[in-house]
Tab-separated table of C-alpha atoms and ligand atoms in Angstrom:
chain	number	residue	atom	x	y	z
U	1	MET	CA	-0.238	-0.071	-0.044
U	2	THR	CA	1.668	3.521	-0.920
U	3	SER	CA	-1.469	5.454	1.348
U	4	PRO	CA	-0.177	7.411	4.230
U	5	ALA	CA	-1.174	5.544	7.507
U	6	SER	CA	-4.516	6.786	8.795
U	7	ALA	CA	-5.180	9.210	12.064
U	8	SER	CA	-6.413	6.371	13.853
U	9	ASP	CA	-3.312	4.112	13.563
U	10	GLY	CA	-1.796	3.219	16.989
U	11	GLN	CA	-0.163	1.001	19.439
U	12	GLY	CA	-1.761	-1.837	21.554
U	13	ALA	CA	-5.392	-2.873	20.648
U	14	PRO	CA	-8.201	-0.993	19.651
U	15	SER	CA	-11.841	-1.457	20.832
U	16	LEU	CA	-13.481	-3.956	18.469
U	17	ALA	CA	-16.544	-4.549	20.285
U	18	GLY	CA	-19.609	-4.103	18.224
U	19	ALA	CA	-17.887	-5.187	15.178
U	20	SER	CA	-20.222	-6.505	12.746
U	21	LEU	CA	-19.209	-10.128	12.054
U	22	GLN	CA	-22.045	-11.147	9.872
U	23	ALA	CA	-19.730	-11.981	7.053
U	24	GLY	CA	-18.244	-14.609	8.957
U	25	LEU	CA	-15.072	-15.155	10.965
U	26	SER	CA	-11.862	-17.339	10.417
U	27	ALA	CA	-8.902	-17.987	12.186
U	28	TYR	CA	-5.314	-18.213	11.368
U	29	VAL	CA	-2.872	-19.855	14.150
U	30	HIS	CA	0.731	-19.411	13.797
U	31	ILE	CA	3.053	-21.788	14.916
U	32	PRO	CA	6.602	-20.344	14.971
U	33	PHE	CA	8.928	-23.185	15.372
U	34	CYS	CA	11.031	-25.118	12.693
U	35	ALA	CA	13.555	-27.896	13.294
U	36	ALA	CA	16.208	-25.882	10.906
U	37	ARG	CA	15.767	-22.834	8.745
U	38	CYS	CA	15.520	-23.046	4.953
U	39	GLY	CA	18.191	-20.992	3.105
U	40	TYR	CA	15.371	-18.894	1.275
U	41	CYS	CA	12.858	-18.524	4.307
U	42	ASP	CA	12.174	-15.024	6.325
U	43	PHE	CA	9.061	-15.965	7.784
U	44	ASN	CA	8.664	-15.312	11.395
U	45	THR	CA	9.912	-18.847	12.703
U	46	TYR	CA	12.500	-19.847	15.536
U	47	THR	CA	14.822	-22.870	15.683
U	48	LYS	CA	15.269	-22.242	19.388
U	49	LEU	CA	12.477	-24.270	20.822
U	50	ASP	CA	12.598	-23.615	24.659
U	51	PHE	CA	11.941	-19.889	24.977
U	52	PRO	CA	10.642	-19.106	28.681
U	53	GLY	CA	7.131	-18.178	29.563
U	54	GLY	CA	4.692	-19.993	27.678
U	55	ALA	CA	6.448	-19.279	24.411
U	56	SER	CA	8.409	-22.506	24.435
U	57	LEU	CA	7.214	-25.492	21.869
U	58	SER	CA	5.803	-27.397	24.849
U	59	GLY	CA	3.994	-24.189	26.487
U	60	TYR	CA	2.761	-22.641	23.407
U	61	ARG	CA	-0.263	-24.332	23.513
U	62	ARG	CA	-1.634	-22.768	26.814
U	63	THR	CA	-0.219	-19.385	25.668
U	64	LEU	CA	-2.714	-19.728	22.365
U	65	GLU	CA	-5.565	-20.890	24.654
U	66	ARG	CA	-5.220	-17.799	26.671
U	67	GLU	CA	-5.135	-15.614	23.441
U	68	ILE	CA	-8.251	-17.120	22.059
U	69	GLU	CA	-10.100	-16.423	25.263
U	70	LEU	CA	-8.553	-12.846	25.163
U	71	SER	CA	-9.698	-12.452	21.434
U	72	ARG	CA	-13.323	-13.211	22.320
U	73	HIS	CA	-13.621	-10.723	25.157
U	74	ALA	CA	-11.991	-8.313	22.807
U	75	LEU	CA	-14.755	-8.954	20.187
U	76	GLY	CA	-17.237	-8.415	22.774
U	77	VAL	CA	-18.895	-11.760	21.983
U	78	ALA	CA	-19.506	-13.026	25.268
U	79	SER	CA	-23.071	-14.413	24.753
U	80	GLU	CA	-23.184	-15.483	20.909
U	81	PRO	CA	-19.827	-15.558	19.227
U	82	PRO	CA	-19.905	-16.318	15.570
U	83	SER	CA	-18.708	-19.820	14.694
U	84	PHE	CA	-15.412	-20.170	12.667
U	85	GLN	CA	-15.891	-20.886	8.818
U	86	THR	CA	-12.272	-21.600	8.484
U	87	VAL	CA	-9.130	-22.341	10.573
U	88	PHE	CA	-5.599	-22.350	9.164
U	89	PHE	CA	-2.527	-23.462	11.028
U	90	GLY	CA	0.570	-22.017	9.466
U	91	GLY	CA	4.203	-21.603	10.293
U	92	GLY	CA	6.970	-22.296	10.766
U	93	THR	CA	6.113	-25.674	10.900
U	94	PRO	CA	2.675	-26.307	12.628
U	95	THR	CA	3.501	-30.313	12.780
U	96	MET	CA	6.396	-29.615	15.117
U	97	LEU	CA	3.515	-29.813	17.865
U	98	PRO	CA	2.123	-33.084	18.568
U	99	PRO	CA	-0.956	-33.799	16.700
U	100	SER	CA	-2.827	-34.115	20.332
U	101	GLU	CA	-1.963	-30.150	21.149
U	102	LEU	CA	-3.018	-29.246	17.476
U	103	ALA	CA	-6.448	-31.109	17.904
U	104	ALA	CA	-6.688	-29.164	21.612
U	105	ILE	CA	-6.238	-26.077	19.619
U	106	VAL	CA	-8.680	-26.456	17.654
U	107	GLU	CA	-10.823	-27.869	20.571
U	108	SER	CA	-10.319	-24.297	22.071
U	109	LEU	CA	-11.305	-22.540	19.150
U	110	ARG	CA	-14.632	-24.422	19.189
U	111	ALA	CA	-15.257	-24.024	22.781
U	112	ALA	CA	-14.889	-20.461	22.677
U	113	PHE	CA	-16.317	-19.350	19.242
U	114	GLY	CA	-17.911	-22.348	17.808
U	115	LEU	CA	-16.802	-23.924	14.580
U	116	ALA	CA	-19.398	-24.202	11.781
U	117	PRO	CA	-20.167	-28.018	10.824
U	118	ASP	CA	-18.333	-28.056	7.393
U	119	ALA	CA	-15.835	-25.761	8.448
U	120	GLU	CA	-12.474	-26.279	6.694
U	121	VAL	CA	-9.557	-26.641	8.947
U	122	THR	CA	-6.117	-27.125	7.618
U	123	THR	CA	-2.677	-27.178	8.822
U	124	GLU	CA	0.439	-26.756	6.635
U	125	ALA	CA	2.936	-29.805	7.298
U	126	ASN	CA	6.470	-30.193	6.038
U	127	PRO	CA	6.496	-34.101	4.519
U	128	GLU	CA	9.105	-35.501	6.947
U	129	THR	CA	7.199	-34.301	9.954
U	130	VAL	CA	4.053	-36.601	9.490
U	131	THR	CA	3.664	-40.432	10.024
U	132	GLN	CA	0.081	-42.048	9.027
U	133	GLU	CA	-0.442	-42.136	12.748
U	134	SER	CA	0.071	-38.358	13.124
U	135	LEU	CA	-2.322	-37.993	10.127
U	136	GLU	CA	-4.848	-40.052	11.976
U	137	ALA	CA	-4.766	-38.162	14.859
U	138	LEU	CA	-5.022	-34.585	12.826
U	139	ALA	CA	-8.126	-36.422	11.160
U	140	ALA	CA	-9.855	-37.537	14.004
U	141	GLY	CA	-8.989	-34.013	15.966
U	142	GLY	CA	-11.035	-32.132	13.364
U	143	PHE	CA	-8.651	-31.171	10.458
U	144	THR	CA	-10.024	-31.546	7.232
U	145	ARG	CA	-7.018	-30.419	4.819
U	146	ILE	CA	-3.321	-30.835	4.913
U	147	SER	CA	-1.111	-28.512	2.710
U	148	PHE	CA	2.351	-30.198	2.448
U	149	GLY	CA	5.324	-28.022	1.548
U	150	MET	CA	6.743	-30.156	-1.363
U	151	GLN	CA	8.609	-27.441	-3.077
U	152	SER	CA	10.124	-29.474	-5.862
U	153	ALA	CA	10.361	-33.012	-7.081
U	154	SER	CA	14.024	-32.375	-7.813
U	155	GLU	CA	16.571	-33.840	-4.822
U	156	ARG	CA	18.644	-31.706	-6.501
U	157	VAL	CA	16.682	-28.423	-6.130
U	158	LEU	CA	15.222	-29.470	-2.784
U	159	ARG	CA	19.243	-29.490	-1.342
U	160	LEU	CA	19.697	-25.960	-3.007
U	161	LEU	CA	16.646	-24.794	-1.194
U	162	ASP	CA	17.901	-26.797	2.215
U	163	ARG	CA	14.803	-28.769	2.382
U	164	ALA	CA	14.910	-31.564	4.963
U	165	HIS	CA	12.883	-33.856	3.118
U	166	SER	CA	13.141	-36.437	-0.055
U	167	ASP	CA	10.640	-36.437	-3.010
U	168	GLY	CA	9.620	-39.844	-1.705
U	169	GLN	CA	8.424	-38.433	1.281
U	170	VAL	CA	6.001	-36.401	-0.264
U	171	ALA	CA	4.310	-39.041	-2.080
U	172	ARG	CA	4.048	-41.132	1.192
U	173	ALA	CA	2.674	-38.370	3.053
U	174	VAL	CA	0.120	-37.397	0.620
U	175	GLY	CA	-0.926	-40.851	0.096
U	176	TRP	CA	-1.627	-41.237	3.848
U	177	ALA	CA	-3.527	-37.996	4.059
U	178	ARG	CA	-5.513	-38.993	0.887
U	179	SER	CA	-6.680	-42.619	2.295
U	180	LEU	CA	-7.748	-40.922	5.268
U	181	GLY	CA	-10.046	-38.532	2.858
U	182	LEU	CA	-8.480	-35.591	4.110
U	183	GLU	CA	-8.115	-32.632	1.220
U	184	THR	CA	-4.382	-32.183	0.136
U	185	SER	CA	-2.584	-29.251	-1.553
U	186	VAL	CA	1.205	-29.073	-2.208
U	187	ASP	CA	3.348	-25.764	-1.960
U	188	LEU	CA	5.647	-25.682	-4.978
U	189	ILE	CA	8.489	-23.217	-5.776
U	190	TYR	CA	9.746	-22.153	-9.242
U	191	GLY	CA	12.585	-20.519	-10.526
U	192	THR	CA	15.607	-21.555	-8.040
U	193	PRO	CA	18.936	-20.532	-9.222
U	194	THR	CA	19.824	-23.251	-11.792
U	195	GLU	CA	16.717	-25.161	-11.612
U	196	THR	CA	15.999	-26.526	-15.408
U	197	ALA	CA	12.927	-26.308	-17.410
U	198	ALA	CA	12.713	-30.243	-17.043
U	199	GLU	CA	13.080	-30.037	-13.606
U	200	TRP	CA	10.280	-27.683	-13.161
U	201	ASP	CA	8.040	-29.779	-15.381
U	202	ARG	CA	8.669	-32.798	-13.427
U	203	SER	CA	7.641	-31.153	-10.277
U	204	LEU	CA	4.412	-30.008	-12.041
U	205	HIS	CA	3.864	-33.738	-13.130
U	206	GLU	CA	4.605	-35.193	-10.205
U	207	ALA	CA	2.328	-32.876	-8.095
U	208	ILE	CA	-0.180	-33.979	-10.455
U	209	GLY	CA	0.299	-37.410	-9.895
U	210	LEU	CA	0.222	-37.486	-6.477
U	211	GLY	CA	-3.642	-36.632	-6.859
U	212	VAL	CA	-3.727	-33.691	-4.842
U	213	ASP	CA	-7.057	-31.475	-4.971
U	214	HIS	CA	-5.013	-28.271	-4.802
U	215	VAL	CA	-1.319	-26.931	-5.626
U	216	SER	CA	0.296	-23.287	-4.772
U	217	ALA	CA	3.137	-22.333	-6.868
U	218	TYR	CA	5.045	-19.517	-5.996
U	219	ALA	CA	8.179	-17.761	-7.669
U	220	LEU	CA	11.107	-17.837	-5.456
U	221	THR	CA	11.878	-14.476	-3.795
U	222	ILE	CA	15.409	-14.317	-2.580
U	223	GLU	CA	15.275	-12.378	0.514
U	224	PRO	CA	17.983	-10.102	1.714
U	225	GLY	CA	17.947	-11.383	5.292
U	226	THR	CA	18.480	-14.974	4.491
U	227	LYS	CA	21.270	-17.469	3.684
U	228	MET	CA	20.524	-17.853	0.451
U	229	GLY	CA	20.018	-13.798	0.029
U	230	ALA	CA	23.739	-13.651	1.332
U	231	LYS	CA	25.217	-16.197	-1.272
U	232	ALA	CA	23.595	-14.181	-4.168
U	233	ARG	CA	25.163	-10.803	-2.534
U	234	ARG	CA	28.609	-12.815	-2.287
U	235	GLY	CA	28.112	-13.694	-6.033
U	236	GLU	CA	28.172	-17.508	-4.861
U	237	LEU	CA	24.568	-18.076	-6.500
U	238	PRO	CA	23.013	-16.332	-9.626
U	239	GLY	CA	20.157	-14.247	-9.120
U	240	VAL	CA	16.583	-15.270	-10.244
U	241	ASP	CA	15.705	-14.088	-13.584
U	242	GLU	CA	12.512	-12.469	-14.194
U	243	ASP	CA	12.059	-13.895	-17.631
U	244	THR	CA	12.770	-17.523	-16.797
U	245	GLN	CA	10.270	-16.901	-13.737
U	246	ALA	CA	7.362	-15.487	-16.217
U	247	GLU	CA	8.289	-18.815	-18.428
U	248	ARG	CA	7.816	-21.172	-15.412
U	249	TYR	CA	4.520	-19.506	-14.221
U	250	GLU	CA	3.021	-20.101	-17.857
U	251	ARG	CA	4.405	-23.309	-17.715
U	252	ALA	CA	2.821	-24.096	-14.422
U	253	ASP	CA	-0.808	-22.913	-15.846
U	254	GLU	CA	-0.548	-24.837	-18.847
U	255	ILE	CA	0.284	-27.801	-17.119
U	256	LEU	CA	-2.097	-27.610	-14.048
U	257	SER	CA	-5.224	-26.463	-16.544
U	258	ALA	CA	-4.571	-29.478	-18.696
U	259	ALA	CA	-4.552	-32.081	-15.614
U	260	GLY	CA	-8.214	-30.356	-14.094
U	261	LEU	CA	-6.536	-27.742	-11.838
U	262	ALA	CA	-7.791	-24.557	-12.799
U	263	TRP	CA	-6.141	-21.051	-11.480
U	264	TYR	CA	-8.517	-19.514	-8.983
U	265	GLU	CA	-5.975	-16.970	-7.587
U	266	ILE	CA	-2.864	-15.920	-9.318
U	267	SER	CA	-0.654	-18.513	-7.366
U	268	ASN	CA	-3.101	-21.027	-6.618
U	269	TRP	CA	-5.072	-23.985	-8.835
U	270	ALA	CA	-7.459	-26.557	-7.842
U	271	ARG	CA	-9.693	-29.168	-8.836
U	272	PRO	CA	-13.443	-27.430	-9.047
U	273	GLY	CA	-14.777	-27.093	-5.459
U	274	HIS	CA	-11.362	-27.563	-3.553
U	275	GLU	CA	-10.485	-23.819	-3.667
U	276	CYS	CA	-8.934	-23.430	-0.143
U	277	ARG	CA	-11.645	-21.610	1.650
U	278	HIS	CA	-9.661	-20.223	4.199
U	279	ASN	CA	-7.564	-18.099	1.737
U	280	MET	CA	-10.565	-16.855	-0.030
U	281	VAL	CA	-11.406	-14.907	2.918
U	282	TYR	CA	-8.433	-12.913	2.778
U	283	TRP	CA	-8.683	-12.158	-0.938
U	284	ARG	CA	-12.295	-11.478	-0.384
U	285	GLY	CA	-11.446	-8.626	2.515
U	286	GLY	CA	-13.228	-10.498	5.128
U	287	ASN	CA	-12.507	-11.244	8.806
U	288	TRP	CA	-10.352	-13.335	10.614
U	289	TRP	CA	-8.204	-13.477	13.757
U	290	GLY	CA	-4.745	-14.135	13.898
U	291	TYR	CA	-3.140	-15.788	16.839
U	292	GLY	CA	0.338	-16.236	17.346
U	293	PRO	CA	3.482	-14.007	17.276
U	294	GLY	CA	3.510	-11.648	14.173
U	295	ALA	CA	-0.107	-12.695	13.092
U	296	HIS	CA	-2.313	-10.117	11.689
U	297	THR	CA	-5.921	-9.807	12.255
U	298	HIS	CA	-8.561	-7.893	10.237
U	299	ILE	CA	-11.901	-6.974	11.283
U	300	ASP	CA	-14.259	-4.684	9.611
U	301	GLY	CA	-11.377	-2.498	7.850
U	302	THR	CA	-9.107	-2.436	11.264
U	303	ARG	CA	-5.906	-4.282	10.782
U	304	LEU	CA	-4.185	-5.645	13.974
U	305	TRP	CA	-0.619	-7.193	14.296
U	306	ASN	CA	0.744	-9.233	16.945
U	307	LEU	CA	4.168	-8.717	18.562
U	308	LYS	CA	6.653	-10.748	16.577
U	309	HIS	CA	9.032	-12.356	18.892
U	310	PRO	CA	7.444	-15.142	20.808
U	311	LEU	CA	8.821	-13.816	24.073
U	312	ALA	CA	7.365	-10.631	24.101
U	313	TYR	CA	4.171	-12.158	22.326
U	314	ALA	CA	3.885	-14.704	25.274
U	315	ALA	CA	4.417	-11.903	28.106
U	316	LYS	CA	1.847	-9.764	26.980
U	317	ILE	CA	-0.591	-12.544	27.175
U	318	ALA	CA	0.556	-13.582	30.560
U	319	ASN	CA	-0.276	-10.475	31.489
U	320	GLY	CA	-3.849	-10.758	30.593
U	321	GLU	CA	-3.576	-8.686	27.183
U	322	LEU	CA	-3.913	-9.602	23.739
U	323	GLY	CA	-0.254	-9.788	21.983
U	324	VAL	CA	-1.197	-6.907	19.766
U	325	ASP	CA	1.701	-4.540	18.631
U	326	GLY	CA	-0.157	-1.975	17.005
U	327	PHE	CA	-3.245	-1.550	14.801
U	328	GLU	CA	-4.582	0.915	11.656
U	329	ARG	CA	-8.007	1.658	10.685
U	330	LEU	CA	-7.993	1.938	6.927
U	331	THR	CA	-9.651	4.831	5.535
U	332	ARG	CA	-12.208	4.831	2.843
U	333	VAL	CA	-9.417	5.219	0.159
U	334	GLU	CA	-7.156	2.650	1.509
U	335	ARG	CA	-9.713	0.079	1.972
U	336	ALA	CA	-10.923	0.649	-1.879
U	337	GLU	CA	-7.101	0.255	-2.938
U	338	GLU	CA	-6.608	-2.859	-0.928
U	339	GLN	CA	-9.909	-4.280	-2.252
U	340	VAL	CA	-8.646	-3.666	-5.671
U	341	MET	CA	-5.180	-5.227	-4.697
U	342	LEU	CA	-6.877	-8.295	-3.523
U	343	ALA	CA	-9.821	-8.897	-5.645
U	344	ILE	CA	-7.872	-8.191	-8.811
U	345	ARG	CA	-5.990	-11.835	-7.841
U	346	LEU	CA	-9.124	-13.939	-8.454
U	347	SER	CA	-10.293	-15.838	-11.355
U	348	GLU	CA	-13.942	-14.933	-10.368
U	349	GLY	CA	-13.158	-11.367	-11.353
U	350	PHE	CA	-13.574	-7.920	-10.051
U	351	THR	CA	-15.971	-4.672	-10.544
U	352	ALA	CA	-14.029	-1.639	-11.528
U	353	ASN	CA	-14.109	1.523	-13.564
U	354	ALA	CA	-15.103	0.768	-16.940
U	355	GLN	CA	-12.840	3.331	-18.749
U	356	ALA	CA	-9.949	2.039	-16.760
U	357	LEU	CA	-10.757	-1.623	-17.643
U	358	GLU	CA	-10.859	-0.900	-21.249
U	359	ARG	CA	-7.386	0.842	-21.226
U	360	LEU	CA	-6.178	-2.576	-19.715
U	361	ALA	CA	-7.821	-4.848	-22.069
U	362	GLU	CA	-6.503	-2.673	-25.149
U	363	ASP	CA	-3.098	-3.698	-23.410
U	364	GLY	CA	-3.918	-7.363	-23.033
U	365	LEU	CA	-4.085	-7.401	-19.533
U	366	VAL	CA	-7.841	-7.945	-18.628
U	367	GLU	CA	-10.625	-9.595	-20.406
U	368	PHE	CA	-14.209	-8.663	-19.963
U	369	LEU	CA	-16.715	-11.289	-17.918
U	370	PRO	CA	-20.356	-10.974	-18.319
U	371	SER	CA	-21.447	-7.593	-16.096
U	372	VAL	CA	-22.587	-7.763	-12.631
U	373	PRO	CA	-24.838	-5.189	-11.416
U	374	THR	CA	-23.566	-2.917	-8.605
U	375	ALA	CA	-24.769	-0.123	-6.291
U	376	ALA	CA	-22.148	2.190	-8.089
U	377	SER	CA	-23.345	1.600	-11.389
U	378	ALA	CA	-26.626	2.558	-10.357
U	379	ALA	CA	-25.294	5.625	-8.847
U	380	GLY	CA	-24.064	6.931	-12.362
U	381	GLU	CA	-20.216	5.624	-12.425
U	382	ALA	CA	-19.897	3.242	-15.487
U	383	LYS	CA	-18.620	0.063	-14.139
U	384	ALA	CA	-17.517	-3.197	-15.860
U	385	HIS	CA	-16.556	-6.885	-14.605
U	386	ALA	CA	-13.107	-8.270	-15.562
U	387	ARG	CA	-10.385	-10.787	-14.566
U	388	LEU	CA	-6.790	-10.882	-15.465
U	389	THR	CA	-5.677	-12.678	-18.603
U	390	LEU	CA	-2.411	-14.878	-18.273
U	391	ARG	CA	-0.498	-11.720	-19.200
U	392	GLY	CA	-2.265	-9.565	-16.511
U	393	ARG	CA	-1.358	-12.300	-13.782
U	394	LEU	CA	2.534	-11.768	-15.025
U	395	LEU	CA	1.876	-7.973	-14.533
U	396	ALA	CA	-0.685	-7.699	-11.743
U	397	ASP	CA	1.139	-5.260	-9.696
U	398	GLU	CA	1.059	-2.781	-12.914
U	399	ALA	CA	-2.480	-3.454	-13.402
U	400	THR	CA	-3.271	-2.716	-9.654
U	401	ARG	CA	-1.489	0.633	-9.940
U	402	ARG	CA	-3.416	1.719	-13.012
U	403	LEU	CA	-6.457	0.883	-11.360
U	404	TRP	CA	-5.659	2.727	-8.425
U	405	ASP	CA	-5.552	5.943	-10.610
U	406	PHE	CA	-8.961	5.472	-11.446
U	407	LEU	CA	-10.288	5.506	-7.265
R	501	SAM	C1	6.218	-20.389	5.042
R	501	SAM	S1	5.981	-21.952	4.767
R	501	SAM	C2	5.723	-22.795	5.931
R	501	SAM	C3	4.920	-24.251	5.728
R	501	SAM	C4	6.191	-25.339	5.949
R	501	SAM	N1	6.927	-24.967	6.959
R	501	SAM	C5	7.158	-25.543	4.628
R	501	SAM	O1	7.972	-25.163	4.463
R	501	SAM	O2	6.418	-26.548	3.846
R	501	SAM	C6	4.882	-21.704	3.303
R	501	SAM	C7	5.014	-22.022	1.884
R	501	SAM	O3	6.075	-20.245	1.658
R	501	SAM	C8	6.608	-20.755	0.503
R	501	SAM	N2	7.739	-19.815	0.898
R	501	SAM	C9	8.373	-19.331	1.632
R	501	SAM	N3	9.486	-18.514	1.501
R	501	SAM	C10	9.573	-18.211	0.306
R	501	SAM	C11	10.222	-17.781	-0.672
R	501	SAM	N4	11.367	-16.804	-0.072
R	501	SAM	N5	9.813	-17.524	-1.985
R	501	SAM	C12	9.035	-18.295	-2.508
R	501	SAM	N6	8.228	-18.817	-1.360
R	501	SAM	C13	8.271	-18.920	-0.451
R	501	SAM	C14	7.091	-21.990	0.417
R	501	SAM	O4	6.685	-22.918	-0.711
R	501	SAM	C15	6.221	-22.614	1.679
R	501	SAM	O5	5.875	-24.051	1.522
R	502	SF4	S1	10.226	-25.323	6.788
R	502	SF4	FE1	8.857	-23.770	6.227
R	502	SF4	S2	8.625	-22.349	7.477
R	502	SF4	FE2	10.243	-23.492	8.429
R	502	SF4	S3	12.091	-22.265	7.658
R	502	SF4	FE3	11.746	-23.878	5.868
R	502	SF4	S4	9.911	-22.932	4.788
R	502	SF4	FE4	10.353	-21.580	6.408
């Protein structure tokens, strides 16, 4: 976002009592622990597992449970809390926690807020961290979906990425999950320096061959603060090449769609009906509470973020306060900009100024969809409904900026 911070930004937690949660509520649970840090990753995760004061791997569940209670009070929903429609455990490596602990956290969410009968409950999992028994325990504990960090089918690329698993462990883990009736997804990374086109094709074909319902494919970003970033700076590793990454993206779209996994978001493909409902909440600007250090929350146009370090976060919760570090209330313009930035990513399309879309269509960035009547078009401004073309998906940031000029 390029907009200046709004006047109502602040530290600590704002009052959220009275927020309208009619559009539903989701939960994100961050588990900030990993056995080792992959060379490319700058997520908020720690390989030290024994922080004191409720921030250790073993004490972490209790801290999350307190935060869940505190969030319920903050939302002022003491009598009739809204049920969670979707829950997503991300990391870090959520499966560093025993499945009984993960199931207990789901139970705490259910006890505090309720869980919709058809709730989607996902956990990310590194393939080497699960067994058939642990997946059985997750399924019995309320999980419906597992997203495995496959990254590549090439052992060579896995080693470049510092991954701890081998290709065979992915196939085994996905097979167990599918046989238990869990929905399955894999994350892939493309454009790792020296990865060949053939290696990427093989990763895509292998992912499809696993029979997963959903694939996320991310362009490798070399983050400055990572081991890979340092190697690139020292000239020991070639940088990522944007043209190569664009070719890899086009190949992903071609191979995945031919296999029946259609794109529904720029980096995500799914069999029909298997789109990740939790992620759709983010892209449609819905409401979610984020639990854990560094987690973000969005309620009705107010964004909150938790303290990033597990120790600082847990100390605040132990003191009976939310782990919140700061918040911002988005202005009308900021909300409109954000809505464009998120909605533009979806294949379901978005509604925007007709003249702006006309110009983007001339440049091959969007295609028009049958028009959806909107309140704004009734008020006089000509609006149209469109979605990004393949070229537009590669140039989504440019398309977003051009639409902002018309807000
Ligand atoms: C933060 S990880 C958490 C899940 C789990 N620990 C794992 O690694 O499989 C979520 C996903 O983010 C992606 N990711 C992390 N860092 C990335 C980077 N620098 N560039 C592209 N994708 C990245 C990976 O595909 C990973 O599966
Ligand atoms: S396992 Fe996942 S979260 Fe942990 S360091 Fe690797 S990519 Fe990051």
